[in-house]
Amino acid sequence: MTVRVQTGDFDLSSEIARLRAHAPKVGAIVTFIGTVRDLNEGEQVAEMELEHYPGMTEKSLEDIVAQAKSRWDIFDALVIHRVGPLKPLEQIVLVAVTSAHRGEAFDACEFIIDYLKTQAPFWKKEQTPGGARWVDARVSDDEAVAKWAQA
């Protein structure tokens, strides 16, 4: 299990190669990459700045991955989340999960990103033509997490 919060970008190919290295039992790798959009709530977004609470954020992400590992038969998981100022099209987050079979990997990956969006202490501020604004939590993110309580 690897969790990193960083300002620098990440390379998907390199990260997947590290997950696969010396792991012949891996039959499935599922990834999710979140990127900065140029439009949100009807306004152009010139930049998004992500802030976090160092130490607490990493612990929260580790706890989320541990929950996924306890629910599904997965081998490994990787979460990389960027902080600082980011422009549209830039990568924000990578979640990658390995398992023997795709079903477990898909479910665990979706669970991790759903909980990351609602439980991890990150704050987002967008720069728009109308000025800076904090991004509020979305009802759809809460609904996504609620489905896992029923699963």
C-alpha positions as protocol buffer text, in pm:
chain_id: "A"
residue {
  index: 1
  type: MET
  ca { x: 0 y: 0 z: 0 }
}
residue {
  index: 2
  type: THR
  ca { x: 139 y: 337 z: -103 }
}
residue {
  index: 3
  type: VAL
  ca { x: -9 y: 678 z: -33 }
}
residue {
  index: 4
  type: ARG
  ca { x: 158 y: 999 z: -150 }
}
residue {
  index: 5
  type: VAL
  ca { x: 52 y: 1363 z: -133 }
}
residue {
  index: 6
  type: GLN
  ca { x: 275 y: 1572 z: -355 }
}
residue {
  index: 7
  type: THR
  ca { x: 297 y: 1889 z: -561 }
}
residue {
  index: 8
  type: GLY
  ca { x: 465 y: 1725 z: -861 }
}
residue {
  index: 9
  type: ASP
  ca { x: 292 y: 1538 z: -1138 }
}
residue {
  index: 10
  type: PHE
  ca { x: 297 y: 1159 z: -1171 }
}
residue {
  index: 11
  type: ASP
  ca { x: 353 y: 928 z: -1466 }
}
residue {
  index: 12
  type: LEU
  ca { x: 91 y: 656 z: -1500 }
}
residue {
  index: 13
  type: SER
  ca { x: 317 y: 413 z: -1685 }
}
residue {
  index: 14
  type: SER
  ca { x: 593 y: 438 z: -1425 }
}
residue {
  index: 15
  type: GLU
  ca { x: 353 y: 399 z: -1135 }
}
residue {
  index: 16
  type: ILE
  ca { x: 186 y: 93 z: -1288 }
}
residue {
  index: 17
  type: ALA
  ca { x: 524 y: -62 z: -1367 }
}
residue {
  index: 18
  type: ARG
  ca { x: 619 y: -30 z: -999 }
}
residue {
  index: 19
  type: LEU
  ca { x: 291 y: -193 z: -892 }
}
residue {
  index: 20
  type: ARG
  ca { x: 344 y: -484 z: -1131 }
}
residue {
  index: 21
  type: ALA
  ca { x: 713 y: -537 z: -1059 }
}
residue {
  index: 22
  type: HIS
  ca { x: 774 y: -882 z: -912 }
}
residue {
  index: 23
  type: ALA
  ca { x: 398 y: -949 z: -880 }
}
residue {
  index: 24
  type: PRO
  ca { x: 315 y: -1234 z: -1122 }
}
residue {
  index: 25
  type: LYS
  ca { x: -4 y: -1316 z: -929 }
}
residue {
  index: 26
  type: VAL
  ca { x: -161 y: -986 z: -1042 }
}
residue {
  index: 27
  type: GLY
  ca { x: -430 y: -1052 z: -1303 }
}
residue {
  index: 28
  type: ALA
  ca { x: -599 y: -712 z: -1293 }
}
residue {
  index: 29
  type: ILE
  ca { x: -494 y: -351 z: -1250 }
}
residue {
  index: 30
  type: VAL
  ca { x: -767 y: -89 z: -1232 }
}
residue {
  index: 31
  type: THR
  ca { x: -683 y: 280 z: -1234 }
}
residue {
  index: 32
  type: PHE
  ca { x: -867 y: 607 z: -1192 }
}
residue {
  index: 33
  type: ILE
  ca { x: -715 y: 944 z: -1280 }
}
residue {
  index: 34
  type: GLY
  ca { x: -892 y: 1265 z: -1185 }
}
residue {
  index: 35
  type: THR
  ca { x: -806 y: 1582 z: -1377 }
}
residue {
  index: 36
  type: VAL
  ca { x: -879 y: 1953 z: -1349 }
}
residue {
  index: 37
  type: ARG
  ca { x: -1175 y: 2062 z: -1563 }
}
residue {
  index: 38
  type: ASP
  ca { x: -1189 y: 2401 z: -1733 }
}
residue {
  index: 39
  type: LEU
  ca { x: -1557 y: 2449 z: -1647 }
}
residue {
  index: 40
  type: ASN
  ca { x: -1741 y: 2397 z: -1317 }
}
residue {
  index: 41
  type: GLU
  ca { x: -2090 y: 2506 z: -1220 }
}
residue {
  index: 42
  type: GLY
  ca { x: -2120 y: 2707 z: -1541 }
}
residue {
  index: 43
  type: GLU
  ca { x: -1803 y: 2913 z: -1494 }
}
residue {
  index: 44
  type: GLN
  ca { x: -1463 y: 2891 z: -1659 }
}
residue {
  index: 45
  type: VAL
  ca { x: -1192 y: 2763 z: -1427 }
}
residue {
  index: 46
  type: ALA
  ca { x: -845 y: 2907 z: -1485 }
}
residue {
  index: 47
  type: GLU
  ca { x: -682 y: 2726 z: -1194 }
}
residue {
  index: 48
  type: MET
  ca { x: -764 y: 2504 z: -900 }
}
residue {
  index: 49
  type: GLU
  ca { x: -562 y: 2516 z: -582 }
}
residue {
  index: 50
  type: LEU
  ca { x: -571 y: 2213 z: -355 }
}
residue {
  index: 51
  type: GLU
  ca { x: -480 y: 2237 z: 11 }
}
residue {
  index: 52
  type: HIS
  ca { x: -446 y: 1962 z: 267 }
}
residue {
  index: 53
  type: TYR
  ca { x: -366 y: 1899 z: 630 }
}
residue {
  index: 54
  type: PRO
  ca { x: -18 y: 1733 z: 624 }
}
residue {
  index: 55
  type: GLY
  ca { x: 1 y: 1411 z: 822 }
}
residue {
  index: 56
  type: MET
  ca { x: -373 y: 1393 z: 878 }
}
residue {
  index: 57
  type: THR
  ca { x: -443 y: 1368 z: 505 }
}
residue {
  index: 58
  type: GLU
  ca { x: -200 y: 1082 z: 452 }
}
residue {
  index: 59
  type: LYS
  ca { x: -340 y: 898 z: 756 }
}
residue {
  index: 60
  type: SER
  ca { x: -692 y: 941 z: 623 }
}
residue {
  index: 61
  type: LEU
  ca { x: -592 y: 801 z: 282 }
}
residue {
  index: 62
  type: GLU
  ca { x: -413 y: 506 z: 446 }
}
residue {
  index: 63
  type: ASP
  ca { x: -727 y: 430 z: 648 }
}
residue {
  index: 64
  type: ILE
  ca { x: -942 y: 438 z: 334 }
}
residue {
  index: 65
  type: VAL
  ca { x: -708 y: 197 z: 154 }
}
residue {
  index: 66
  type: ALA
  ca { x: -703 y: -32 z: 460 }
}
residue {
  index: 67
  type: GLN
  ca { x: -1085 y: -41 z: 455 }
}
residue {
  index: 68
  type: ALA
  ca { x: -1078 y: -139 z: 87 }
}
residue {
  index: 69
  type: LYS
  ca { x: -823 y: -414 z: 156 }
}
residue {
  index: 70
  type: SER
  ca { x: -1045 y: -552 z: 433 }
}
residue {
  index: 71
  type: ARG
  ca { x: -1352 y: -560 z: 204 }
}
residue {
  index: 72
  type: TRP
  ca { x: -1201 y: -699 z: -118 }
}
residue {
  index: 73
  type: ASP
  ca { x: -937 y: -953 z: -209 }
}
residue {
  index: 74
  type: ILE
  ca { x: -682 y: -709 z: -348 }
}
residue {
  index: 75
  type: PHE
  ca { x: -304 y: -731 z: -350 }
}
residue {
  index: 76
  type: ASP
  ca { x: -200 y: -369 z: -348 }
}
residue {
  index: 77
  type: ALA
  ca { x: -327 y: -14 z: -384 }
}
residue {
  index: 78
  type: LEU
  ca { x: -167 y: 314 z: -474 }
}
residue {
  index: 79
  type: VAL
  ca { x: -308 y: 661 z: -409 }
}
residue {
  index: 80
  type: ILE
  ca { x: -128 y: 973 z: -529 }
}
residue {
  index: 81
  type: HIS
  ca { x: -298 y: 1307 z: -469 }
}
residue {
  index: 82
  type: ARG
  ca { x: -151 y: 1636 z: -579 }
}
residue {
  index: 83
  type: VAL
  ca { x: -175 y: 1965 z: -392 }
}
residue {
  index: 84
  type: GLY
  ca { x: -94 y: 2322 z: -484 }
}
residue {
  index: 85
  type: PRO
  ca { x: -203 y: 2519 z: -789 }
}
residue {
  index: 86
  type: LEU
  ca { x: -315 y: 2313 z: -1091 }
}
residue {
  index: 87
  type: LYS
  ca { x: -434 y: 2420 z: -1436 }
}
residue {
  index: 88
  type: PRO
  ca { x: -711 y: 2260 z: -1646 }
}
residue {
  index: 89
  type: LEU
  ca { x: -608 y: 1925 z: -1796 }
}
residue {
  index: 90
  type: GLU
  ca { x: -352 y: 1861 z: -1520 }
}
residue {
  index: 91
  type: GLN
  ca { x: -375 y: 1539 z: -1321 }
}
residue {
  index: 92
  type: ILE
  ca { x: -502 y: 1566 z: -964 }
}
residue {
  index: 93
  type: VAL
  ca { x: -529 y: 1212 z: -833 }
}
residue {
  index: 94
  type: LEU
  ca { x: -436 y: 856 z: -921 }
}
residue {
  index: 95
  type: VAL
  ca { x: -592 y: 551 z: -761 }
}
residue {
  index: 96
  type: ALA
  ca { x: -459 y: 214 z: -876 }
}
residue {
  index: 97
  type: VAL
  ca { x: -557 y: -127 z: -740 }
}
residue {
  index: 98
  type: THR
  ca { x: -418 y: -473 z: -816 }
}
residue {
  index: 99
  type: SER
  ca { x: -589 y: -806 z: -764 }
}
residue {
  index: 100
  type: ALA
  ca { x: -616 y: -1149 z: -917 }
}
residue {
  index: 101
  type: HIS
  ca { x: -947 y: -1063 z: -1086 }
}
residue {
  index: 102
  type: ARG
  ca { x: -1103 y: -745 z: -1222 }
}
residue {
  index: 103
  type: GLY
  ca { x: -1419 y: -740 z: -1008 }
}
residue {
  index: 104
  type: GLU
  ca { x: -1237 y: -688 z: -681 }
}
residue {
  index: 105
  type: ALA
  ca { x: -1005 y: -431 z: -837 }
}
residue {
  index: 106
  type: PHE
  ca { x: -1290 y: -228 z: -989 }
}
residue {
  index: 107
  type: ASP
  ca { x: -1492 y: -226 z: -667 }
}
residue {
  index: 108
  type: ALA
  ca { x: -1195 y: -138 z: -446 }
}
residue {
  index: 109
  type: CYS
  ca { x: -1081 y: 140 z: -681 }
}
residue {
  index: 110
  type: GLU
  ca { x: -1429 y: 295 z: -691 }
}
residue {
  index: 111
  type: PHE
  ca { x: -1463 y: 265 z: -312 }
}
residue {
  index: 112
  type: ILE
  ca { x: -1127 y: 437 z: -257 }
}
residue {
  index: 113
  type: ILE
  ca { x: -1205 y: 733 z: -483 }
}
residue {
  index: 114
  type: ASP
  ca { x: -1558 y: 770 z: -341 }
}
residue {
  index: 115
  type: TYR
  ca { x: -1427 y: 782 z: 17 }
}
residue {
  index: 116
  type: LEU
  ca { x: -1129 y: 999 z: -79 }
}
residue {
  index: 117
  type: LYS
  ca { x: -1368 y: 1261 z: -224 }
}
residue {
  index: 118
  type: THR
  ca { x: -1576 y: 1275 z: 96 }
}
residue {
  index: 119
  type: GLN
  ca { x: -1351 y: 1173 z: 385 }
}
residue {
  index: 120
  type: ALA
  ca { x: -996 y: 1292 z: 312 }
}
residue {
  index: 121
  type: PRO
  ca { x: -909 y: 1644 z: 434 }
}
residue {
  index: 122
  type: PHE
  ca { x: -853 y: 1830 z: 106 }
}
residue {
  index: 123
  type: TRP
  ca { x: -984 y: 2175 z: 22 }
}
residue {
  index: 124
  type: LYS
  ca { x: -1025 y: 2307 z: -332 }
}
residue {
  index: 125
  type: LYS
  ca { x: -1032 y: 2670 z: -441 }
}
residue {
  index: 126
  type: GLU
  ca { x: -1107 y: 2763 z: -802 }
}
residue {
  index: 127
  type: GLN
  ca { x: -998 y: 3076 z: -982 }
}
residue {
  index: 128
  type: THR
  ca { x: -1280 y: 3194 z: -1211 }
}
residue {
  index: 129
  type: PRO
  ca { x: -1351 y: 3517 z: -1402 }
}
residue {
  index: 130
  type: GLY
  ca { x: -1576 y: 3612 z: -1110 }
}
residue {
  index: 131
  type: GLY
  ca { x: -1293 y: 3563 z: -858 }
}
residue {
  index: 132
  type: ALA
  ca { x: -1177 y: 3287 z: -627 }
}
residue {
  index: 133
  type: ARG
  ca { x: -1429 y: 3045 z: -475 }
}
residue {
  index: 134
  type: TRP
  ca { x: -1409 y: 2741 z: -252 }
}
residue {
  index: 135
  type: VAL
  ca { x: -1554 y: 2422 z: -400 }
}
residue {
  index: 136
  type: ASP
  ca { x: -1832 y: 2277 z: -187 }
}
residue {
  index: 137
  type: ALA
  ca { x: -1891 y: 1908 z: -133 }
}
residue {
  index: 138
  type: ARG
  ca { x: -2131 y: 1754 z: -383 }
}
residue {
  index: 139
  type: VAL
  ca { x: -2445 y: 1565 z: -296 }
}
residue {
  index: 140
  type: SER
  ca { x: -2351 y: 1310 z: -563 }
}
residue {
  index: 141
  type: ASP
  ca { x: -2026 y: 1234 z: -376 }
}
residue {
  index: 142
  type: ASP
  ca { x: -2219 y: 1169 z: -54 }
}
residue {
  index: 143
  type: GLU
  ca { x: -2461 y: 946 z: -244 }
}
residue {
  index: 144
  type: ALA
  ca { x: -2169 y: 751 z: -391 }
}
residue {
  index: 145
  type: VAL
  ca { x: -2034 y: 679 z: -42 }
}
residue {
  index: 146
  type: ALA
  ca { x: -2378 y: 586 z: 90 }
}
residue {
  index: 147
  type: LYS
  ca { x: -2405 y: 298 z: -158 }
}
residue {
  index: 148
  type: TRP
  ca { x: -2104 y: 128 z: 5 }
}
residue {
  index: 149
  type: ALA
  ca { x: -2284 y: 116 z: 340 }
}
residue {
  index: 150
  type: GLN
  ca { x: -2551 y: -95 z: 169 }
}
residue {
  index: 151
  type: ALA
  ca { x: -2302 y: -318 z: -13 }
}
